[in-house]
Amino acid sequence: MTDVSSPHSESATSAGRETNGRGTILVINGPNLNLLGTREPEKYGTSTLADVEQLAASTAQAHGFTVECVQSNHEGVLLDVIHAARTNAVGIVLNAGAFTHTSVALRDALAAVQLPAVEVHITNVHQREEFRHHSYLSPVCVAVIVGAGVFGYKLAIDYLAEAL
C-alpha cells in the first residue's frame, strides 16, 4: 500500500505507459479505506487494504498489466494522483469512499484525464443511507461496480482488461 502524502511521491510518479506489458492500472482508494478489515466488518468484511491491493496486483498481472495502488484520506492528494495518471496509467479503478457523494473536483479530474475509469464500492450504496445513492463520479466512469465486496476490484480490473 502506498499512503500518498504529496503529489511527488513515488506512487504518483512511477511510469505506467512505459512498461513492457500492457501498462499500469491505477487503483485508488479514498478516505477511511485504510481501515478495511477493522472498520465495520459487518458491512465491509474482514479483508484488509493490503488484501485488496494483492488481489488487484494478481488480477492485473494475469491480464499482462501492472498495478499501482494509492490510498489517501486527502482529496487534494487523490486529485494529484488522478492528474498524474495521464502519463503513467492506462486505466483507473477508483473507490473514492465518501468523496463519491461530495466531490465535483474528483469528477472533473476523471473527466479531464480521459482515461477509462471504473467506480467501485464494496457495499451496495443503494441499500444504505439516502445521501450515498448519488455519485458525482458515475457519469464519467465507464462502469460502476457496487455491492460485490472486495471482489469488485477484481471485476473492475477484469473489465478494464477487456476494454483496453
PDB file of C-alpha atoms in Angstrom, residues 16-162:
ATOM      1  CA  GLY A  16       2.948   3.106 -16.284  1.00  0.00           C
ATOM      2  CA  ARG A  17       2.703   3.549 -20.018  1.00  0.00           C
ATOM      3  CA  GLU A  18       6.378   2.720 -20.433  1.00  0.00           C
ATOM      4  CA  THR A  19       6.156  -0.866 -19.169  1.00  0.00           C
ATOM      5  CA  ASN A  20       6.851  -3.920 -21.298  1.00  0.00           C
ATOM      6  CA  GLY A  21       3.337  -5.276 -20.615  1.00  0.00           C
ATOM      7  CA  ARG A  22       0.009  -3.675 -21.328  1.00  0.00           C
ATOM      8  CA  GLY A  23       0.601  -0.752 -18.977  1.00  0.00           C
ATOM      9  CA  THR A  24      -0.391   0.210 -15.471  1.00  0.00           C
ATOM     10  CA  ILE A  25      -3.830   0.258 -13.941  1.00  0.00           C
ATOM     11  CA  LEU A  26      -4.077   2.769 -11.127  1.00  0.00           C
ATOM     12  CA  VAL A  27      -6.131   1.575  -8.142  1.00  0.00           C
ATOM     13  CA  ILE A  28      -7.167   4.497  -5.950  1.00  0.00           C
ATOM     14  CA  ASN A  29      -8.757   4.174  -2.541  1.00  0.00           C
ATOM     15  CA  GLY A  30     -10.109   7.195  -0.731  1.00  0.00           C
ATOM     16  CA  PRO A  31     -10.901   8.135   2.843  1.00  0.00           C
ATOM     17  CA  ASN A  32     -11.207   5.508   5.556  1.00  0.00           C
ATOM     18  CA  LEU A  33     -10.335   2.617   3.255  1.00  0.00           C
ATOM     19  CA  ASN A  34      -7.039   2.296   5.094  1.00  0.00           C
ATOM     20  CA  LEU A  35      -9.213   0.922   7.931  1.00  0.00           C
ATOM     21  CA  LEU A  36     -10.527  -2.045   5.932  1.00  0.00           C
ATOM     22  CA  GLY A  37     -10.569  -5.219   7.970  1.00  0.00           C
ATOM     23  CA  THR A  38     -11.339  -3.401  11.209  1.00  0.00           C
ATOM     24  CA  ARG A  39     -13.859  -0.734  10.191  1.00  0.00           C
ATOM     25  CA  GLU A  40     -17.417  -2.017  10.435  1.00  0.00           C
ATOM     26  CA  PRO A  41     -16.555  -5.576   9.345  1.00  0.00           C
ATOM     27  CA  GLU A  42     -20.278  -6.423   9.207  1.00  0.00           C
ATOM     28  CA  LYS A  43     -20.516  -4.004   6.241  1.00  0.00           C
ATOM     29  CA  TYR A  44     -17.052  -4.081   4.710  1.00  0.00           C
ATOM     30  CA  GLY A  45     -15.841  -7.566   5.597  1.00  0.00           C
ATOM     31  CA  THR A  46     -12.553  -8.577   7.127  1.00  0.00           C
ATOM     32  CA  SER A  47     -10.263  -8.160   4.133  1.00  0.00           C
ATOM     33  CA  THR A  48      -7.621  -5.501   4.677  1.00  0.00           C
ATOM     34  CA  LEU A  49      -6.424  -2.873   2.242  1.00  0.00           C
ATOM     35  CA  ALA A  50      -3.299  -4.995   1.778  1.00  0.00           C
ATOM     36  CA  ASP A  51      -5.562  -7.904   0.759  1.00  0.00           C
ATOM     37  CA  VAL A  52      -7.340  -5.653  -1.758  1.00  0.00           C
ATOM     38  CA  GLU A  53      -4.029  -4.493  -3.186  1.00  0.00           C
ATOM     39  CA  GLN A  54      -2.764  -8.073  -3.508  1.00  0.00           C
ATOM     40  CA  LEU A  55      -5.989  -9.078  -5.278  1.00  0.00           C
ATOM     41  CA  ALA A  56      -5.637  -6.121  -7.630  1.00  0.00           C
ATOM     42  CA  ALA A  57      -1.990  -6.912  -8.361  1.00  0.00           C
ATOM     43  CA  SER A  58      -2.593 -10.594  -9.093  1.00  0.00           C
ATOM     44  CA  THR A  59      -5.628  -9.823 -11.266  1.00  0.00           C
ATOM     45  CA  ALA A  60      -3.759  -7.177 -13.236  1.00  0.00           C
ATOM     46  CA  GLN A  61      -0.747  -9.449 -13.679  1.00  0.00           C
ATOM     47  CA  ALA A  62      -2.961 -12.214 -15.061  1.00  0.00           C
ATOM     48  CA  HIS A  63      -4.023  -9.794 -17.793  1.00  0.00           C
ATOM     49  CA  GLY A  64      -0.498  -8.505 -18.523  1.00  0.00           C
ATOM     50  CA  PHE A  65      -0.841  -5.225 -16.592  1.00  0.00           C
ATOM     51  CA  THR A  66       0.979  -3.851 -13.622  1.00  0.00           C
ATOM     52  CA  VAL A  67      -0.942  -2.147 -10.871  1.00  0.00           C
ATOM     53  CA  GLU A  68      -0.192   0.910  -8.790  1.00  0.00           C
ATOM     54  CA  CYS A  69      -2.193   1.224  -5.571  1.00  0.00           C
ATOM     55  CA  VAL A  70      -2.743   4.525  -3.798  1.00  0.00           C
ATOM     56  CA  GLN A  71      -4.776   5.302  -0.692  1.00  0.00           C
ATOM     57  CA  SER A  72      -5.264   8.715   0.824  1.00  0.00           C
ATOM     58  CA  ASN A  73      -7.698  10.391   3.165  1.00  0.00           C
ATOM     59  CA  HIS A  74      -6.975  13.730   1.466  1.00  0.00           C
ATOM     60  CA  GLU A  75      -8.972  14.871  -1.552  1.00  0.00           C
ATOM     61  CA  GLY A  76      -6.166  17.013  -2.987  1.00  0.00           C
ATOM     62  CA  VAL A  77      -3.764  14.081  -2.983  1.00  0.00           C
ATOM     63  CA  LEU A  78      -6.315  11.992  -4.875  1.00  0.00           C
ATOM     64  CA  LEU A  79      -6.694  14.799  -7.415  1.00  0.00           C
ATOM     65  CA  ASP A  80      -2.934  14.979  -7.932  1.00  0.00           C
ATOM     66  CA  VAL A  81      -2.722  11.204  -8.413  1.00  0.00           C
ATOM     67  CA  ILE A  82      -5.520  11.270 -10.991  1.00  0.00           C
ATOM     68  CA  HIS A  83      -3.809  14.130 -12.839  1.00  0.00           C
ATOM     69  CA  ALA A  84      -0.517  12.200 -12.881  1.00  0.00           C
ATOM     70  CA  ALA A  85      -2.323   9.177 -14.329  1.00  0.00           C
ATOM     71  CA  ARG A  86      -2.411  10.941 -17.708  1.00  0.00           C
ATOM     72  CA  THR A  87       1.205   9.953 -18.201  1.00  0.00           C
ATOM     73  CA  ASN A  88       1.612   6.854 -16.050  1.00  0.00           C
ATOM     74  CA  ALA A  89      -1.548   4.734 -16.381  1.00  0.00           C
ATOM     75  CA  VAL A  90      -3.861   3.252 -18.974  1.00  0.00           C
ATOM     76  CA  GLY A  91      -6.916   2.947 -16.727  1.00  0.00           C
ATOM     77  CA  ILE A  92      -8.208   3.722 -13.248  1.00  0.00           C
ATOM     78  CA  VAL A  93     -10.105   1.763 -10.615  1.00  0.00           C
ATOM     79  CA  LEU A  94     -11.478   4.191  -8.040  1.00  0.00           C
ATOM     80  CA  ASN A  95     -13.165   3.666  -4.705  1.00  0.00           C
ATOM     81  CA  ALA A  96     -13.431   7.275  -3.605  1.00  0.00           C
ATOM     82  CA  GLY A  97     -15.304   6.399  -0.428  1.00  0.00           C
ATOM     83  CA  ALA A  98     -17.379   9.293   0.868  1.00  0.00           C
ATOM     84  CA  PHE A  99     -15.849  11.644  -1.723  1.00  0.00           C
ATOM     85  CA  THR A 100     -18.008   9.812  -4.281  1.00  0.00           C
ATOM     86  CA  HIS A 101     -21.018  11.667  -2.941  1.00  0.00           C
ATOM     87  CA  THR A 102     -19.423  15.070  -2.401  1.00  0.00           C
ATOM     88  CA  SER A 103     -16.572  15.772  -4.800  1.00  0.00           C
ATOM     89  CA  VAL A 104     -17.176  17.618  -8.024  1.00  0.00           C
ATOM     90  CA  ALA A 105     -13.396  18.107  -8.111  1.00  0.00           C
ATOM     91  CA  LEU A 106     -12.742  14.351  -8.390  1.00  0.00           C
ATOM     92  CA  ARG A 107     -15.418  14.120 -11.092  1.00  0.00           C
ATOM     93  CA  ASP A 108     -13.763  16.912 -13.052  1.00  0.00           C
ATOM     94  CA  ALA A 109     -10.311  15.318 -12.677  1.00  0.00           C
ATOM     95  CA  LEU A 110     -11.572  11.994 -14.030  1.00  0.00           C
ATOM     96  CA  ALA A 111     -13.188  13.762 -16.980  1.00  0.00           C
ATOM     97  CA  ALA A 112     -10.031  15.769 -17.656  1.00  0.00           C
ATOM     98  CA  VAL A 113      -7.602  12.840 -17.820  1.00  0.00           C
ATOM     99  CA  GLN A 114      -9.797  10.958 -20.298  1.00  0.00           C
ATOM    100  CA  LEU A 115      -8.773   7.500 -19.091  1.00  0.00           C
ATOM    101  CA  PRO A 116     -11.275   4.686 -18.701  1.00  0.00           C
ATOM    102  CA  ALA A 117     -12.232   4.576 -15.033  1.00  0.00           C
ATOM    103  CA  VAL A 118     -14.307   2.073 -13.078  1.00  0.00           C
ATOM    104  CA  GLU A 119     -16.016   3.223  -9.894  1.00  0.00           C
ATOM    105  CA  VAL A 120     -16.050   0.577  -7.150  1.00  0.00           C
ATOM    106  CA  HIS A 121     -17.963   0.361  -3.866  1.00  0.00           C
ATOM    107  CA  ILE A 122     -17.559  -2.574  -1.510  1.00  0.00           C
ATOM    108  CA  THR A 123     -21.110  -2.231  -0.181  1.00  0.00           C
ATOM    109  CA  ASN A 124     -24.310  -1.738  -2.128  1.00  0.00           C
ATOM    110  CA  VAL A 125     -24.620   2.012  -1.663  1.00  0.00           C
ATOM    111  CA  HIS A 126     -28.223   1.874  -2.881  1.00  0.00           C
ATOM    112  CA  GLN A 127     -29.178  -0.148   0.202  1.00  0.00           C
ATOM    113  CA  ARG A 128     -27.611   2.396   2.512  1.00  0.00           C
ATOM    114  CA  GLU A 129     -28.325   5.970   3.567  1.00  0.00           C
ATOM    115  CA  GLU A 130     -30.046   8.190   1.017  1.00  0.00           C
ATOM    116  CA  PHE A 131     -27.037  10.516   0.671  1.00  0.00           C
ATOM    117  CA  ARG A 132     -24.972   7.571  -0.628  1.00  0.00           C
ATOM    118  CA  HIS A 133     -27.350   6.988  -3.544  1.00  0.00           C
ATOM    119  CA  HIS A 134     -25.886   9.826  -5.618  1.00  0.00           C
ATOM    120  CA  SER A 135     -22.441   9.642  -7.215  1.00  0.00           C
ATOM    121  CA  TYR A 136     -20.713  12.572  -8.856  1.00  0.00           C
ATOM    122  CA  LEU A 137     -18.278  10.073 -10.395  1.00  0.00           C
ATOM    123  CA  SER A 138     -20.573   7.579 -12.139  1.00  0.00           C
ATOM    124  CA  PRO A 139     -21.339   9.807 -15.154  1.00  0.00           C
ATOM    125  CA  VAL A 140     -17.633   9.980 -16.075  1.00  0.00           C
ATOM    126  CA  CYS A 141     -16.823   6.312 -15.422  1.00  0.00           C
ATOM    127  CA  VAL A 142     -17.091   3.515 -17.987  1.00  0.00           C
ATOM    128  CA  ALA A 143     -18.546   1.133 -15.386  1.00  0.00           C
ATOM    129  CA  VAL A 144     -19.733   1.086 -11.787  1.00  0.00           C
ATOM    130  CA  ILE A 145     -19.474  -1.952  -9.508  1.00  0.00           C
ATOM    131  CA  VAL A 146     -21.363  -1.876  -6.216  1.00  0.00           C
ATOM    132  CA  GLY A 147     -22.019  -4.433  -3.522  1.00  0.00           C
ATOM    133  CA  ALA A 148     -19.614  -7.154  -4.663  1.00  0.00           C
ATOM    134  CA  GLY A 149     -17.346  -6.757  -1.647  1.00  0.00           C
ATOM    135  CA  VAL A 150     -13.633  -6.547  -2.315  1.00  0.00           C
ATOM    136  CA  PHE A 151     -14.223  -8.874  -5.281  1.00  0.00           C
ATOM    137  CA  GLY A 152     -15.451  -5.700  -7.011  1.00  0.00           C
ATOM    138  CA  TYR A 153     -11.824  -4.652  -7.502  1.00  0.00           C
ATOM    139  CA  LYS A 154     -11.129  -7.864  -9.422  1.00  0.00           C
ATOM    140  CA  LEU A 155     -14.253  -7.325 -11.518  1.00  0.00           C
ATOM    141  CA  ALA A 156     -13.151  -3.761 -12.276  1.00  0.00           C
ATOM    142  CA  ILE A 157      -9.700  -4.853 -13.439  1.00  0.00           C
ATOM    143  CA  ASP A 158     -11.180  -7.714 -15.487  1.00  0.00           C
ATOM    144  CA  TYR A 159     -13.483  -5.179 -17.143  1.00  0.00           C
ATOM    145  CA  LEU A 160     -10.631  -2.781 -17.938  1.00  0.00           C
ATOM    146  CA  ALA A 161      -8.549  -5.647 -19.306  1.00  0.00           C
ATOM    147  CA  GLU A 162     -11.320  -6.407 -21.798  1.00  0.00           C
TER     148      GLU A 162
END
